[in-house]
Amino acid sequence: MALSLRQRQRDAVVRMLNLNHPVISGGTADEEVYKVLVYDNFCRDLLAPLIRVNDLRKHGITLYLGIDKERQNVPDVPAIYFVQPVQSNIQRIIVDASRGMYEALHLNFSSSLPRPLLEELATGTLKSDSLQRVAKVYDQYLEFVTLENGMFSLAQPLSYVQLNDPAAQDQDVEAVVESIANGLFSVLATLGVVPVIRCARGGPAEMVAGVLDSRIRDHLVSRNNLFTEAGHMGGLGTTFQRPVLCLFDRNFELSVAVQHVWSYRPLVHDILNMRLNRVNVQTDGKRIPYELDDSDSFWVANANAVFPQVAQEVEVRLSRYKQDIEEISKKTGANAEDFDDNELMGSTTALKKATGSLPELIERKKIIDKHTTVASALLGEIKTRSLDSFCSIEDEMLSKGSVDKSFIAHLKGKGTKEDKLRLAVVYLLAVETAPPAELEAVEAALRESEVDPSAFLYVKRIKSLNVSLSSAQAASKSNLGVWGGQFYEQALSSITAGVKNLLSGGRQAALTRVVEALMEGKPSPETDSYLVFDPRAPKGSTGAASVSKGPFKEAIVFMIGGGNYLEYGSLQEFAQRQQPTKNIIYGTTEILSGNNFIEQLAVLGRKMGVGGSTPASSS
Amino acid sequence: MSIAMGPSTSGRDRTSEFHAIVDRLKKTQGATLPYANGSSNGAVANGNGETARLLPQPSGNLQSEFSKRASQIGLSIHQTSQKLSKLAKLAKRTSMFDDPAVEIQELTSVVKQDITALNAAISDLQQICEMRNDGANQTKQSSEHSTTVVDTLKSRLMNTTKEFKDVLTLRTENLKVHDNRRQLFTASPNKPANPYARQGPLASAAAAPPSASSSTTAALPPWGNGATRSNELFSSSRRRHTADGPDSTQSQGRLQQQQLAPVQDSYMQNRAEALQNVESTIVELSTIFTQLATMVAQQGEVAIRIDENMDESLTNVEGAQNQLLKYLDSISSNRWLILKIFMVLITFLLIFVVFVA
């Protein structure tokens, strides 16, 4: 049985909304209780892509309010709190309880509430004489955001900067590692599995793996039932096969995070700034929000397709829709002359059928409209920034490891500053040893177009410190079709004709290859040095047991320091190609577009003292 | 600390741990509070799934009244929908011989009464809600809460009504099908004015000896065929089938039908009445339905996300800023206007003073 994280999380949330009573399948547990939901910002982000207002209503939630917004008394109504276990929230809860805002407080914390805070809560409510208002205290272990069935984010911003900051103190790094391990623990508790942990030697990945391993160990000893409980709740959830948790550090492969992309979902994320499965598309000066998630069949089908193919697909759907409409109008309209009794009966049923199928058709129309708008917005951006050429150059560089001389011209041509910077960084990562003259030229070109080169310089410095950084890229060479460049001048509708089908999965990400090797469990030069943590195994015998070597059917891949949809798509494609299909969940500390990541690199560059406001001094 | 791991606590439920801490704190502080049994109280209440009514407040009498009523209505809607599902099961039965007409009729009237009563109850509730909202000590959010409760109940009732209507429509259709079938097999060949033109061949087949008809229309329970097997099949069925019994000994299908004719007639009338009943109920229902539809505010929140209003508030803030800017503009232009008017006035005054005075 597949690990569906999103479903598990939704089930957990629904159970919480029903005051933690088990939910009878399909129905609501206690329909007669009307409740108020109070959440903080983190939990709002968690809930927003997961559950809609009408679902909330179905479970008896009448009002949903932010904890730090101004709230008014709603006496005689129980309230469900879903917040992070932090002190400010505890203080707010105590205030609410003492003021008697709601009849009863059902407290749910997104992860484990530390003992001191629980004591603070107890003292606070005792002091204000409002103890009886606290009905329940629950740890929900839900401190992560699931965006797709196989993708989650811990929503911990700037973790790459924090982990790679040269000036960072040990305790800062430890705190970050701790919170990442905490989030991962939540994920595992929700899934109800104890995985085998694999990670590369050294770096944040090993630190996280160590902390997580000891946490799971402690937990399995003391309160054994968190994992077994989840297994029971999932029914068939307990598989004999344990998944493998692969931890990676962003430094493992930087180029994926900065390169330009060409398939649909990464494009939408990168260009239109998709956040929590929602994009705002600017049309006629108005910003219209669109939802893009698992419920959208088109999105699911075409997420990894390259952009021209998506445009084509929109056309196909549109024509099919038109055809269906025509058919219906023919059926209902044509036979009206025959006033035979039976025929009349027949035509009314046809009419009925037509009205029955209308909602479905409307739904389809909506999806088509949505994707047409999104695709044309993308097309506009692609045209103005000539992203296609950026994309093709970067891909060529990464796959061949050599550079076309013309790319410096691109640094001076179209595109935003970030685009140029990203191209330059990809160039650095792609070529193993760049000739100094060329580096000079690149820097000069960057400066010419007034780009802050600190990110570029940071990567340059890192690279000189650690030559092996780019070795991962050098290994991934395969031929790639040349990008066709001319079709953007045509309108969206005519793209369908005569487009060269471009490859997207031609070059496999280094991450995917390593994950494949780890899942196979066969010895390979790339993964032999990887550490093994098995929380189930007795202490001391790490790595010895054969069970922790695989092969694995299920994997959780976690990228520390920010991931993106390109990697997710690559892993997904790999999982589906396999026979029988494997199941991979991809997670990351935060989801970053290329521009976001380059900003983080720039921050690091400035901290390191390279670049900054006076780029001339650093070169 | 060890108390915290008390019996039946799952890893997630920390309530008992919380109460353990509270108890310890109480002991250390020596504070004797009247709510000492609050925890056990709560636990019992939770066991019954009645957390909402934990510790009723003396102050919120009106509110309690409201929530009590709301939950009652919710419960009875639930019961009604259960009845409805039973009714749907009955109505789905397409068999012609043990048609549970009486039961269906009873159930229909019960459900109809229920729905009318619920409709009235909800409008009452709405009145209470409005009354409360007019009251001075109501906060905006609590009135919002009660409005939402009323809306939810309304839409649930509307769904139930819709279901009811569907069931009745199904029932009518079934009855019609039955009638069709009956006409098919009872129509004698000397009635050529058969409105069902297509059924001509079938009707003649029915007029043929029973064995032939059973083979041609295997899907339908053929009249003649049923008659020959009546002893086993109809032992449990109703009066009109027992009336069938004696005739069934006849081997000639045509003769049998002629003799059946008077019985058939009364049966048909019964059927027609039943049909009319159902149809009138549907009409009544549809009036209720439209009434409800106008009452229920368009619930356009089907696909709203909880962070939606953030964007809205942002746009609102921006709009407010724009308005303020506009106001600033208008003020500054007003200032100019005032100055101009003053200048004009002063000039006139001067002219007046110099020339007239």
XYZ file of N, CA, C and O in Angstrom, chain A residues 59-144:
344
model
N -17.655 19.634 9.056
C -17.276 19.090 10.344
C -17.666 20.007 11.495
O -17.120 19.900 12.577
N -18.561 20.912 11.216
C -19.142 21.697 12.292
C -18.352 22.920 12.707
O -18.583 23.468 13.773
N -17.412 23.347 11.882
C -16.668 24.558 12.205
C -17.437 25.753 11.655
O -17.684 25.837 10.453
N -17.814 26.651 12.523
C -18.576 27.795 12.037
C -17.685 29.007 11.787
O -17.919 29.768 10.873
N -16.690 29.181 12.618
C -15.798 30.330 12.444
C -14.360 29.841 12.443
O -14.017 28.898 13.150
N -13.513 30.457 11.643
C -12.093 30.129 11.676
C -11.312 31.426 11.829
O -11.459 32.344 11.053
N -10.516 31.488 12.872
C -9.913 32.762 13.252
C -8.431 32.599 13.535
O -7.994 31.558 14.026
N -7.680 33.610 13.222
C -6.260 33.616 13.562
C -6.088 33.912 15.038
O -6.842 34.701 15.607
N -5.094 33.281 15.641
C -4.971 33.414 17.101
C -4.540 34.821 17.481
O -4.937 35.347 18.523
N -3.740 35.463 16.636
C -3.300 36.800 17.036
C -4.136 37.911 16.411
O -3.785 39.075 16.509
N -5.213 37.523 15.760
C -6.144 38.555 15.294
C -7.069 38.932 16.455
O -7.126 38.245 17.471
N -7.766 40.007 16.252
C -8.717 40.409 17.281
C -9.905 39.456 17.271
O -10.544 39.258 16.236
N -10.157 38.857 18.404
C -11.275 37.918 18.462
C -12.258 38.359 19.529
O -11.892 39.032 20.475
N -13.502 37.989 19.342
C -14.526 38.382 20.297
C -15.115 37.161 20.980
O -14.973 36.055 20.481
N -15.777 37.406 22.077
C -16.334 36.295 22.835
C -17.407 35.575 22.034
O -18.275 36.221 21.442
N -17.295 34.279 22.014
C -18.392 33.468 21.499
C -18.725 32.472 22.600
O -18.238 31.351 22.592
N -19.498 32.882 23.574
C -19.753 31.993 24.697
C -20.573 30.790 24.267
O -21.247 30.817 23.256
N -20.471 29.739 25.055
C -21.294 28.553 24.850
C -20.892 27.755 23.619
O -21.657 26.938 23.130
N -19.722 28.024 23.081
C -19.269 27.268 21.913
C -17.875 26.736 22.210
O -17.023 27.482 22.675
N -17.638 25.455 21.975
C -16.281 24.953 22.169
C -15.360 25.437 21.050
O -15.806 25.637 19.918
N -14.114 25.612 21.386
C -13.149 26.091 20.398
C -12.050 25.054 20.230
O -11.619 24.436 21.194
N -11.619 24.867 18.986
C -10.483 24.004 18.711
C -9.294 24.897 18.402
O -9.350 25.712 17.493
N -8.242 24.746 19.159
C -7.028 25.493 18.875
C -6.076 24.579 18.126
O -5.861 23.445 18.534
N -5.524 25.080 17.043
C -4.506 24.301 16.336
C -3.329 25.236 16.109
O -3.344 26.082 15.224
N -2.323 25.131 16.961
C -1.233 26.097 16.951
C 0.102 25.394 17.154
O 0.161 24.240 17.541
N 1.159 26.138 16.865
C 2.490 25.635 17.150
C 2.760 25.750 18.650
O 2.272 26.673 19.297
N 3.524 24.823 19.188
C 3.800 24.897 20.620
C 4.873 25.937 20.934
O 6.033 25.593 21.144
N 4.505 27.191 20.916
C 5.451 28.239 21.296
C 4.842 29.077 22.405
O 3.624 29.070 22.612
N 5.707 29.818 23.067
C 5.265 30.483 24.288
C 4.177 31.522 24.036
O 3.217 31.627 24.801
N 4.323 32.278 22.937
C 3.340 33.336 22.700
C 1.946 32.738 22.548
O 0.959 33.302 23.036
N 1.877 31.586 21.884
C 0.570 30.956 21.721
C 0.003 30.499 23.052
O -1.195 30.632 23.313
N 0.883 29.945 23.901
C 0.426 29.496 25.217
C -0.151 30.679 26.001
O -1.210 30.585 26.624
N 0.567 31.814 25.916
C 0.088 32.994 26.640
C -1.291 33.421 26.132
O -2.184 33.745 26.907
N -1.444 33.388 24.826
C -2.748 33.772 24.256
C -3.848 32.834 24.737
O -4.956 33.259 25.052
N -3.519 31.555 24.789
C -4.527 30.583 25.206
C -4.935 30.847 26.646
O -6.120 30.812 26.991
N -3.935 31.160 27.485
C -4.257 31.428 28.896
C -5.168 32.649 29.002
O -6.163 32.652 29.745
N -4.846 33.678 28.223
C -5.681 34.884 28.245
C -7.106 34.555 27.807
O -8.085 34.943 28.439
N -7.211 33.797 26.716
C -8.533 33.431 26.224
C -9.315 32.655 27.260
O -10.513 32.885 27.468
N -8.611 31.725 27.911
C -9.298 30.905 28.908
C -9.780 31.760 30.073
O -10.903 31.599 30.545
N -8.941 32.686 30.498
C -9.326 33.469 31.670
C -10.460 34.438 31.336
O -11.268 34.770 32.187
N -10.518 34.862 30.084
C -11.609 35.759 29.728
C -12.897 35.019 29.398
O -13.925 35.618 29.152
N -12.784 33.697 29.356
C -13.985 32.916 29.072
C -14.534 33.164 27.688
O -15.736 33.314 27.490
N -13.640 33.222 26.717
C -14.105 33.528 25.364
C -14.955 32.411 24.792
O -15.922 32.649 24.097
N -14.551 31.201 25.072
C -15.288 30.063 24.538
C -15.638 29.126 25.671
O -15.065 29.203 26.745
N -16.545 28.237 25.404
C -17.007 27.371 26.470
C -15.919 26.389 26.900
O -15.679 26.187 28.079
N -15.299 25.754 25.915
C -14.264 24.783 26.239
C -13.153 24.918 25.217
O -13.408 25.223 24.061
N -11.932 24.702 25.655
C -10.808 24.815 24.733
C -10.233 23.429 24.460
O -9.833 22.731 25.382
N -10.215 23.064 23.213
C -9.556 21.821 22.827
C -8.231 22.210 22.201
O -8.200 22.762 21.107
N -7.160 21.954 22.916
C -5.860 22.438 22.447
C -5.167 21.354 21.637
O -5.024 20.215 22.085
N -4.770 21.723 20.430
C -4.009 20.798 19.595
C -2.728 21.496 19.190
O -2.762 22.617 18.679
N -1.610 20.819 19.395
C -0.340 21.429 19.028
C 0.235 20.706 17.823
O 0.131 19.488 17.697
N 0.845 21.506 16.955
C 1.292 20.932 15.689
C 2.444 19.962 15.890
O 2.664 19.094 15.066
N 3.198 20.116 16.952
C 4.168 19.077 17.285
C 4.170 18.936 18.802
O 3.350 19.534 19.476
N 5.088 18.151 19.300
C 5.029 17.836 20.720
C 5.223 19.084 21.583
O 6.154 19.856 21.377
N 4.346 19.257 22.527
C 4.428 20.406 23.427
C 5.465 20.107 24.509
O 5.330 19.129 25.241
N 6.486 20.947 24.604
C 7.505 20.673 25.625
C 6.926 20.775 27.035
O 5.988 21.534 27.280
N 7.521 20.016 27.911
C 7.054 19.968 29.296
C 6.979 21.348 29.979
O 5.971 21.658 30.610
N 7.994 22.183 29.855
C 7.909 23.491 30.529
C 6.699 24.310 30.069
O 6.050 24.964 30.885
N 6.396 24.226 28.780
C 5.256 25.000 28.289
C 3.944 24.432 28.816
O 3.013 25.174 29.127
N 3.901 23.115 28.930
C 2.702 22.492 29.489
C 2.517 22.943 30.929
O 1.399 23.251 31.367
N 3.622 23.027 31.644
C 3.524 23.484 33.035
C 3.113 24.942 33.098
O 2.320 25.341 33.952
N 3.622 25.700 32.159
C 3.244 27.111 32.124
C 1.737 27.246 31.891
O 1.053 28.047 32.525
N 1.253 26.424 30.978
C -0.177 26.429 30.691
C -0.965 26.084 31.950
O -1.966 26.734 32.290
N -0.499 25.062 32.657
C -1.202 24.636 33.864
C -1.208 25.747 34.908
O -2.260 26.076 35.487
N -0.061 26.353 35.138
C 0.009 27.427 36.145
C -0.887 28.588 35.730
O -1.594 29.150 36.568
N -0.816 28.942 34.462
C -1.587 30.086 33.988
C -3.073 29.885 34.160
O -3.779 30.749 34.683
N -3.551 28.715 33.755
C -4.993 28.486 33.864
C -5.415 28.343 35.311
O -6.498 28.756 35.698
N -4.521 27.768 36.122
C -4.844 27.608 37.544
C -4.968 28.975 38.198
O -5.881 29.240 38.979
N -4.054 29.843 37.862
C -4.032 31.171 38.462
C -5.287 31.952 38.111
O -5.888 32.623 38.930
N -5.672 31.860 36.847
C -6.822 32.654 36.415
C -8.129 31.910 36.640
O -9.171 32.336 36.173
N -8.040 30.767 37.339
C -9.257 30.070 37.728
C -10.059 29.579 36.521
O -11.282 29.533 36.560
N -9.386 29.277 35.452
C -10.129 28.912 34.247
C -9.756 27.507 33.797
O -9.799 27.172 32.628
N -9.372 26.703 34.793
C -8.871 25.373 34.477
C -9.915 24.517 33.776
O -9.612 23.763 32.853
N -11.150 24.679 34.206
C -12.189 23.792 33.674
C -12.461 24.048 32.202
O -13.120 23.272 31.544
N -11.927 25.157 31.715
C -12.181 25.448 30.302
C -11.309 24.632 29.367
O -11.634 24.450 28.209
N -10.173 24.193 29.881
C -9.283 23.405 29.026
C -9.789 21.972 29.002
O -9.710 21.253 29.992
N -10.358 21.584 27.878
C -10.980 20.272 27.817
C -9.978 19.196 27.438
O -9.993 18.100 27.986
N -9.114 19.508 26.487
C -8.206 18.478 25.985
C -6.884 19.115 25.591
O -6.843 20.263 25.154
N -5.825 18.350 25.735
C -4.523 18.797 25.244
C -3.960 17.680 24.376
O -3.829 16.548 24.827
N -3.687 18.001 23.143
C -3.216 16.973 22.209
C -1.945 17.413 21.492
O -1.779 18.584 21.172
N -1.080 16.429 21.249
C 0.039 16.645 20.323
C -0.374 16.016 19.004
O -0.721 14.844 18.962
N -0.326 16.797 17.947
C -0.811 16.223 16.691
C 0.294 15.731 15.775
O 0.030 14.979 14.850
N 1.501 16.136 15.979
C 2.607 15.746 15.093
C 2.272 16.004 13.629
O 2.255 15.104 12.804
N 1.922 17.230 13.336
C 1.551 17.561 11.961
C 2.358 18.751 11.461
O 1.878 19.527 10.653
N 3.569 18.897 11.943
C 4.273 20.127 11.650
C 4.938 20.102 10.272
O 6.162 20.174 10.147
N 4.149 19.932 9.256
C 4.679 19.992 7.899
C 3.520 20.306 6.956
O 2.357 20.130 7.313
